[in-house]
Amino acid sequence: GAMSFGKSKARLINKDKNKITFKDVAGVDEAKDEVFELVDFLKNPKKFQKLGARIPKGILMVGAPGTGKTLLAKAIAGEAEAGFFTISGSDFVEMFVGVGASRVRDMFEQARKSTPCLVFIDEIDAVGRHRGHGLGGGNDEREQTLNALLVEMDGFDSQEGVIIVAATNRADVLDPALLRPGRFDRRITVSLPDVRGREAILKVHAKKVKLAKDVDLSVIARGTPGYSGAELANLLNEAALLAAIKNKKRIRMTELEEARDKVRWGRERRSLAMSEEDKTRTAWHEAGHAVLNVLLKHCHPLHKVTIIPRGQSLGSTMSLPKEDVLNHHKLQLLDTICMTMGGRIAEEVYSGDISSGAAGDIQQATKMARAMVTQFGMSAELGMVQYGGDNEYVFLGRDMAQAKDYSEDTAQLIDEEVKRIINAAYDRAKQNITDNQDKVKAVAEALKEHETLDASQVEEIVKTGTFSKPNGGSDNKKGMTGAQASTPASGDVSDKEPPETDSGLGPNSPAPAPA
């Protein structure tokens, strides 16, 4: 009836139904260690109370989408054999005024009746956004809901056995009052898994599928840098679907390689009708990238190059770093910008004309060069000064209220420095392409014939000028030869960052590889 609008929509997962434990969670060992004491408290609260210790009232889990925040919260409840209330931040607010605040009060009342228990609020930024920074009025329904949440979290006693766990990937927009000690006492970062974590996640999901005996999950882990747990699960599922379509009894490395490329770069578009002229132009474009990738010392190792359309691109040059990319080095960034210029220059060498195919390359190069100047302090002209804030996330109200923190003269200097970096990289790329025009032509002709070349084949052409053993291509049956060629030996546990084909350089993002 009408009176039920104010009731909480939180769903209670009984301890008998919740079978998820820490054994089902992999790749986030640090986060698991942080929350393990919550399990101990829910099982044996008197152990802490005797010493006068106060368990945190609230735990805020922050991490990229798909890293396992919700799964980790379920594992806490499963390990502790406690009740587990789950609700989304958007479930609080509806069409009637006051409903959100009423639902918050009702949720905490239900939790007190089911102690010890965990209350998990997913996407808490839906109701926990910073107050007073919107474009509308201040006294809106969302702020009333947040006020009720603040009062309830401060009002209930931590000895009651109710622990609030919230998850978000937008911690930057949360209200400061929500993050103070006494409400969300602890912030746990659930980061993307490293190479060991990816292998552990793959092993967990591999229990549900049938793998061939020659499948090496460590090779898959090294060849999937930057993947979240959700993406790795999706990769295995896509490989299983591909194997089923081919009527195979088990999943081979071939299916895993194809699934990896499909998840990251999109499905092959073999049905796309390309003229012979477009195909040749694309082959020259990608050959320009690939040859520069091999020639330039500080570029990430080439993985493979293809002229098979994927997603929005007509061809791709994919590179994978050998080691953990914890810092961006100036020489590596300059070489990467130089490599992105190779496609446009090779097109011009081939036909004497240019096309719009280099639009993505230009965008990537511009973002990298601007990051070097405004964020990384790599410009001698402008020095070690940050110009502009972190524009990775836009918080409309706050960003509109802030004035630009540098003058128009400085903005002109930034533009000039960005242009200087890109022009210098372009000139260097043009010189390299001109000096090695025969090698670019040989790679382009090999691409036209075989469509896909891995790193070893491109290196053979660059070193010898010939292409003797066409063992790659789109029908390669040997598995992830490109990933193995661009990764360290099995004893080396170094990690790699993902190549990006459609985004620029954020504060924590790797240098993208050109498309």
XYZ file of C-alpha atoms in Angstrom:
515
model
C 0.000 0.000 0.000
C 0.858 3.672 0.157
C 2.497 3.331 3.566
C 5.080 0.873 2.210
C 6.887 3.592 0.249
C 8.940 4.488 3.308
C 10.075 0.924 3.898
C 13.627 -0.074 3.081
C 14.291 -1.991 -0.123
C 17.375 -3.667 1.339
C 17.481 -7.389 0.588
C 18.597 -9.736 3.350
C 20.816 -12.606 2.239
C 20.670 -15.188 5.014
C 23.889 -16.825 6.168
C 22.525 -20.175 4.949
C 22.123 -18.880 1.389
C 25.357 -16.902 1.131
C 27.979 -19.527 0.203
C 30.651 -17.049 -0.970
C 33.833 -17.017 1.110
C 37.332 -15.582 0.761
C 38.311 -18.661 -1.296
C 36.105 -17.279 -4.091
C 37.894 -13.897 -4.027
C 41.307 -13.630 -5.712
C 43.616 -10.876 -6.867
C 42.840 -8.421 -4.016
C 44.977 -9.827 -1.216
C 45.653 -6.482 0.459
C 41.935 -5.645 0.607
C 41.176 -9.122 2.002
C 43.722 -8.600 4.779
C 42.138 -5.243 5.644
C 38.644 -6.640 6.071
C 39.600 -9.902 7.770
C 39.415 -8.272 11.197
C 35.759 -7.430 10.484
C 35.088 -11.151 10.185
C 36.879 -11.740 13.482
C 34.765 -9.038 15.146
C 31.485 -10.410 13.844
C 32.449 -13.918 15.035
C 33.951 -12.918 18.398
C 33.094 -9.330 19.389
C 33.998 -9.818 23.075
C 37.654 -10.326 22.115
C 37.806 -6.674 21.035
C 35.461 -5.285 23.681
C 37.595 -6.627 26.543
C 40.496 -4.455 25.397
C 38.273 -1.449 24.817
C 38.878 -1.564 21.091
C 36.274 -0.055 18.777
C 35.708 -1.718 15.459
C 35.297 0.693 12.526
C 31.673 1.727 12.043
C 31.966 1.938 8.301
C 34.230 0.616 5.561
C 34.399 2.433 2.213
C 35.678 0.320 -0.675
C 36.996 2.381 -3.564
C 38.026 0.884 -6.870
C 37.499 0.740 -10.605
C 34.393 -1.038 -11.931
C 34.719 -4.820 -12.007
C 37.474 -5.155 -9.400
C 35.308 -7.190 -6.997
C 34.017 -4.742 -4.375
C 30.570 -6.364 -4.108
C 32.077 -9.858 -4.164
C 34.439 -8.930 -1.331
C 31.549 -7.640 0.786
C 29.614 -10.884 0.241
C 32.704 -12.879 1.192
C 32.955 -10.974 4.480
C 29.376 -11.903 5.337
C 29.901 -15.487 4.166
C 33.016 -15.946 6.273
C 31.432 -14.408 9.359
C 28.197 -16.409 8.960
C 26.353 -13.161 9.517
C 23.331 -11.533 7.958
C 24.024 -9.498 4.838
C 21.775 -6.610 3.821
C 22.419 -5.290 0.325
C 20.980 -2.167 -1.264
C 21.939 0.234 -4.036
C 22.332 3.939 -3.437
C 19.683 4.668 -6.063
C 17.082 2.531 -4.219
C 16.608 5.194 -1.559
C 15.237 8.044 -3.648
C 11.971 7.883 -5.594
C 9.161 10.181 -6.655
C 7.857 11.111 -3.200
C 9.604 13.666 -0.997
C 10.982 12.203 2.219
C 10.928 8.600 1.040
C 14.738 8.317 0.916
C 15.240 9.490 4.505
C 12.456 7.178 5.721
C 14.049 4.201 3.956
C 17.418 4.942 5.544
C 15.854 4.909 9.029
C 13.951 1.708 8.272
C 17.074 -0.008 6.935
C 19.045 0.664 10.102
C 16.087 -0.480 12.234
C 16.006 -3.799 10.357
C 19.777 -4.180 10.704
C 19.632 -3.758 14.489
C 17.099 -6.603 14.676
C 19.429 -8.941 12.745
C 22.755 -8.379 14.519
C 25.462 -9.305 13.933
C 25.109 -8.240 10.337
C 26.638 -6.331 7.474
C 24.866 -3.585 5.540
C 26.291 -3.151 2.055
C 25.409 0.013 0.121
C 26.524 -0.265 -3.500
C 27.212 2.902 -5.522
C 26.885 5.113 -2.474
C 27.777 8.188 -4.556
C 24.137 8.158 -5.761
C 23.075 9.561 -2.361
C 26.390 10.579 -0.793
C 27.426 13.369 -3.155
C 28.917 16.584 -1.852
C 26.165 18.881 -0.548
C 25.726 22.377 -1.911
C 27.634 21.892 -5.152
C 24.732 21.128 -7.452
C 23.312 23.534 -9.997
C 19.838 23.386 -8.445
C 18.587 24.224 -4.983
C 20.334 22.971 -1.880
C 17.353 21.377 -0.127
C 16.682 18.547 -2.521
C 15.569 15.003 -1.862
C 19.042 13.509 -2.246
C 20.485 15.812 0.423
C 17.727 14.875 2.876
C 18.573 11.228 2.317
C 22.258 11.931 2.916
C 21.453 13.862 6.111
C 19.425 10.900 7.404
C 22.323 8.558 6.558
C 24.793 10.811 8.400
C 22.609 10.930 11.527
C 21.986 7.166 11.574
C 25.667 6.305 11.120
C 26.642 8.656 13.939
C 23.737 7.562 16.128
C 24.031 3.825 16.377
C 26.595 2.261 18.692
C 29.380 0.227 17.154
C 28.921 -2.406 19.880
C 25.560 -3.329 18.339
C 27.303 -5.524 15.761
C 26.184 -3.592 12.683
C 28.934 -2.710 10.219
C 28.301 -0.546 7.161
C 30.261 -1.389 4.009
C 29.888 0.907 1.006
C 31.353 0.762 -2.481
C 31.984 3.466 -5.054
C 34.294 4.309 -7.930
C 33.734 8.061 -7.436
C 35.174 8.770 -3.979
C 36.113 12.274 -5.138
C 32.480 13.465 -5.119
C 31.482 12.125 -1.687
C 30.548 14.552 1.084
C 33.379 15.142 3.609
C 30.979 14.559 6.514
C 30.455 11.010 5.276
C 34.185 10.277 5.253
C 35.091 11.510 8.716
C 36.173 9.097 11.488
C 33.108 7.783 13.292
C 31.217 7.232 10.062
C 33.377 5.689 7.373
C 36.473 5.144 9.473
C 38.448 3.186 6.941
C 38.955 3.453 3.194
C 40.033 0.308 1.356
C 41.343 0.601 -2.184
C 40.380 -2.365 -4.355
C 42.840 -1.981 -7.198
C 43.227 -3.721 -10.530
C 45.042 -7.064 -10.125
C 48.721 -7.480 -10.957
C 50.106 -10.420 -12.928
C 49.892 -12.816 -9.967
C 46.407 -11.611 -9.117
C 45.200 -12.085 -12.687
C 46.487 -15.656 -12.699
C 44.718 -16.370 -9.396
C 41.457 -14.881 -10.731
C 41.722 -16.941 -13.917
C 42.215 -20.094 -11.847
C 39.053 -19.350 -9.849
C 36.946 -18.871 -12.991
C 38.674 -21.722 -14.852
C 37.086 -24.215 -12.440
C 33.767 -23.616 -14.199
C 35.000 -24.253 -17.760
C 36.880 -27.033 -19.592
C 40.397 -26.069 -20.617
C 42.731 -27.960 -22.919
C 45.858 -29.476 -21.355
C 48.214 -27.089 -23.173
C 46.520 -23.958 -21.796
C 48.937 -21.992 -19.603
C 47.024 -19.487 -17.468
C 50.252 -17.663 -16.539
C 50.724 -16.761 -20.224
C 47.127 -15.507 -20.366
C 47.749 -13.459 -17.206
C 50.866 -11.832 -18.711
C 48.983 -11.134 -21.937
C 46.034 -9.398 -20.232
C 47.530 -6.352 -18.462
C 45.107 -3.939 -16.872
C 42.147 -6.326 -16.968
C 39.751 -6.273 -14.005
C 38.316 -9.425 -12.451
C 35.068 -8.935 -14.353
C 36.929 -8.621 -17.666
C 38.909 -11.805 -16.963
C 35.698 -13.696 -16.205
C 34.214 -12.312 -19.416
C 37.332 -13.365 -21.340
C 36.978 -16.998 -20.238
C 33.270 -16.930 -21.031
C 33.890 -15.515 -24.515
C 36.549 -18.190 -25.115
C 34.065 -20.874 -24.046
C 31.466 -19.486 -26.462
C 34.003 -19.425 -29.313
C 35.015 -23.026 -28.575
C 31.366 -24.115 -28.538
C 30.701 -22.414 -31.881
C 33.688 -24.304 -33.369
C 32.333 -27.585 -31.868
C 35.459 -28.057 -29.753
C 35.330 -30.165 -26.595
C 37.790 -27.957 -24.710
C 39.011 -24.360 -24.773
C 42.417 -23.951 -26.454
C 44.924 -21.109 -26.425
C 43.632 -20.081 -29.858
C 40.165 -19.309 -28.448
C 41.678 -17.486 -25.476
C 43.782 -15.290 -27.770
C 40.766 -14.425 -29.915
C 38.620 -13.773 -26.832
C 41.302 -11.478 -25.374
C 41.416 -9.389 -28.545
C 37.611 -9.344 -28.739
C 37.194 -8.115 -25.149
C 39.860 -5.407 -25.477
C 39.560 -4.186 -29.059
C 36.213 -5.484 -30.337
C 35.176 -8.304 -32.622
C 36.693 -8.776 -36.048
C 34.589 -7.187 -38.806
C 35.513 -9.447 -41.696
C 32.243 -8.642 -43.440
C 33.217 -4.970 -43.832
C 33.434 -4.189 -47.549
C 36.790 -2.486 -48.078
C 38.074 -1.493 -51.483
C 41.531 -2.609 -52.545
C 42.711 0.997 -52.267
C 41.448 1.302 -48.660
C 43.026 -2.029 -47.749
C 46.396 -0.983 -49.185
C 46.248 2.421 -47.473
C 45.415 0.743 -44.145
C 48.307 -1.701 -44.606
C 50.751 1.175 -45.163
C 49.302 3.072 -42.190
C 49.761 0.131 -39.792
C 53.152 -0.716 -41.325
C 54.314 2.803 -40.453
C 53.327 2.267 -36.822
C 54.841 -1.215 -36.640
C 58.223 -0.347 -38.187
C 58.657 2.666 -35.879
C 57.626 0.508 -32.914
C 60.497 -1.864 -33.697
C 63.040 0.853 -34.559
C 62.444 3.200 -31.616
C 64.350 2.133 -28.500
C 61.948 3.265 -25.783
C 58.622 2.078 -27.237
C 56.794 -0.780 -25.562
C 57.454 -4.077 -27.408
C 55.216 -4.796 -30.366
C 52.565 -7.470 -29.806
C 51.021 -7.751 -33.260
C 49.767 -5.670 -36.168
C 46.635 -6.371 -38.183
C 44.540 -4.845 -40.944
C 41.432 -6.791 -39.905
C 38.862 -4.168 -38.807
C 37.934 -4.308 -35.109
C 35.406 -2.013 -33.505
C 35.758 1.443 -35.059
C 39.287 0.946 -36.396
C 40.200 -0.398 -39.835
C 43.456 -1.802 -38.456
C 45.447 -1.941 -35.226
C 49.031 -1.953 -34.030
C 49.075 -3.476 -30.552
C 51.960 -3.223 -28.098
C 52.397 -4.622 -24.592
C 54.985 -3.389 -22.045
C 57.389 -5.919 -20.552
C 57.465 -4.583 -17.002
C 55.278 -2.783 -14.493
C 54.581 0.735 -15.720
C 54.686 2.561 -12.401
C 56.034 5.803 -13.850
C 55.882 7.501 -17.220
C 59.367 8.252 -18.550
C 59.959 11.204 -20.839
C 61.939 9.262 -23.460
C 59.253 6.572 -23.574
C 56.479 9.156 -23.992
C 58.384 10.968 -26.752
C 58.992 7.703 -28.624
C 55.333 6.716 -28.257
C 54.219 10.069 -29.698
C 56.717 9.572 -32.510
C 55.276 6.115 -33.205
C 51.718 7.482 -33.418
C 52.881 9.813 -36.194
C 54.085 6.884 -38.322
C 50.682 5.980 -39.753
C 49.960 9.383 -41.302
C 53.496 9.685 -42.690
C 53.449 6.189 -44.248
C 50.102 6.983 -45.918
C 51.607 10.138 -47.420
C 54.701 8.257 -48.641
C 52.470 5.650 -50.305
C 49.911 7.861 -52.046
C 51.088 11.451 -51.763
C 47.803 12.160 -49.993
C 46.512 11.980 -46.409
C 43.227 10.713 -44.935
C 41.182 11.016 -41.755
C 42.449 7.605 -40.596
C 45.001 9.255 -38.299
C 42.355 11.102 -36.229
C 42.727 8.706 -33.293
C 46.533 8.942 -33.480
C 46.384 12.737 -33.390
C 44.055 12.651 -30.381
C 46.355 10.306 -28.449
C 49.492 12.253 -29.284
C 47.875 15.537 -28.244
C 46.706 14.122 -24.902
C 50.117 12.636 -24.160
C 51.951 15.844 -25.043
C 49.521 17.957 -23.006
C 49.939 15.632 -20.012
C 53.729 15.983 -20.307
C 53.435 19.773 -20.176
C 50.594 20.333 -17.695
C 50.824 17.332 -15.319
C 54.253 15.724 -15.451
C 56.461 18.842 -15.510
C 58.415 17.578 -18.537
C 58.657 20.941 -20.292
C 61.737 23.096 -19.732
C 59.752 26.148 -20.871
C 56.954 25.801 -18.296
C 58.819 24.021 -15.512
C 57.600 21.771 -12.730
C 54.198 23.358 -12.295
C 50.798 21.694 -12.616
C 48.473 23.661 -14.848
C 44.806 22.839 -14.425
C 43.281 20.372 -11.995
C 42.521 16.698 -12.396
C 40.080 16.627 -15.294
C 39.669 12.861 -15.295
C 36.292 13.243 -13.548
C 34.054 16.250 -13.996
C 32.006 17.345 -10.977
C 29.879 19.989 -12.646
C 28.958 22.241 -9.714
C 32.422 22.311 -8.176
C 34.267 22.689 -11.471
C 32.094 25.612 -12.557
C 32.754 27.393 -9.265
C 36.534 27.142 -9.619
C 38.378 29.763 -11.624
C 41.112 28.781 -14.055
C 44.378 28.750 -12.142
C 46.620 30.100 -14.911
C 46.615 33.141 -17.185
C 45.836 33.436 -20.884
C 49.532 33.989 -21.600
C 50.342 30.706 -19.864
C 47.580 28.958 -21.844
C 49.218 30.202 -25.053
C 52.613 28.946 -23.872
C 51.093 25.517 -23.097
C 49.602 25.309 -26.594
C 52.916 26.290 -28.171
C 54.865 23.730 -26.114
C 52.406 20.934 -26.947
C 52.683 21.797 -30.628
C 56.502 21.894 -30.412
C 56.650 18.387 -28.864
C 54.319 16.939 -31.506
C 56.097 18.679 -34.422
C 59.487 17.397 -33.208
C 58.112 13.863 -32.948
C 56.575 14.186 -36.420
C 59.880 15.291 -37.969
C 61.749 12.419 -36.289
C 59.114 9.913 -37.447
C 59.243 11.249 -41.006
C 63.031 10.876 -41.105
C 62.805 7.272 -39.854
C 60.041 6.351 -42.328
C 61.969 7.928 -45.222
C 65.185 6.099 -44.305
C 63.352 2.757 -43.993
C 60.785 3.122 -46.778
C 61.663 -0.292 -48.241
C 60.972 -1.980 -44.880
C 57.651 -0.186 -44.504
C 56.701 -1.341 -47.990
C 57.685 -4.943 -47.186
C 55.588 -4.951 -43.984
C 52.628 -3.409 -45.852
C 52.811 -6.070 -48.582
C 53.038 -8.834 -45.967
C 50.004 -7.388 -44.186
C 48.023 -7.325 -47.423
C 48.798 -10.987 -47.968
C 48.495 -12.381 -44.419
C 46.327 -9.689 -42.683
C 47.995 -10.218 -39.278
C 51.681 -10.291 -38.313
C 53.108 -10.883 -34.865
C 56.132 -9.130 -33.367
C 58.742 -11.672 -34.482
C 57.589 -11.486 -38.106
C 57.745 -7.682 -38.218
C 61.206 -7.744 -36.608
C 62.364 -10.269 -39.231
C 61.261 -7.945 -42.034
C 62.903 -4.910 -40.412
C 66.211 -6.754 -39.866
C 66.432 -8.775 -43.102
C 64.047 -6.997 -45.456
C 62.345 -10.312 -46.286
C 59.488 -12.346 -44.908
C 60.322 -16.037 -45.140
C 58.080 -17.904 -42.688
C 54.438 -16.812 -42.687
C 53.504 -18.735 -39.527
C 51.136 -16.111 -38.155
C 48.061 -14.462 -39.529
C 44.472 -14.660 -38.438
C 44.522 -18.493 -38.565
C 47.509 -18.884 -36.251
C 47.085 -22.183 -34.385
C 50.050 -21.798 -32.043
C 48.210 -19.618 -29.555
C 49.490 -16.408 -28.026
C 52.807 -16.146 -29.839
C 52.606 -12.350 -29.829
C 51.934 -12.173 -26.100
C 54.732 -14.625 -25.380
C 57.127 -12.681 -27.605
C 56.406 -9.435 -25.789
C 56.464 -10.811 -22.241
C 59.328 -11.961 -20.022
C 60.260 -15.559 -19.314
C 58.038 -17.610 -17.037
C 60.357 -17.044 -14.081
C 59.950 -13.278 -14.360
C 56.887 -11.916 -12.574
C 57.012 -8.479 -14.151
C 53.712 -6.958 -15.172
C 52.464 -4.915 -18.083
C 50.026 -2.064 -18.536
C 47.250 -2.271 -21.135
C 47.612 -0.686 -24.548
C 44.914 1.891 -25.133
C 43.397 2.565 -28.514
C 40.683 5.094 -27.730
C 41.654 7.118 -24.668
C 44.293 9.615 -23.664
C 46.686 9.723 -20.767
C 45.155 10.124 -17.342
C 47.127 10.689 -14.139
C 47.399 6.926 -13.499
C 46.955 5.591 -17.001
C 49.648 3.981 -19.140
C 51.052 5.496 -22.267
C 48.688 4.325 -24.992
C 49.730 2.311 -27.983
C 48.599 3.635 -31.342
C 45.738 2.195 -33.304
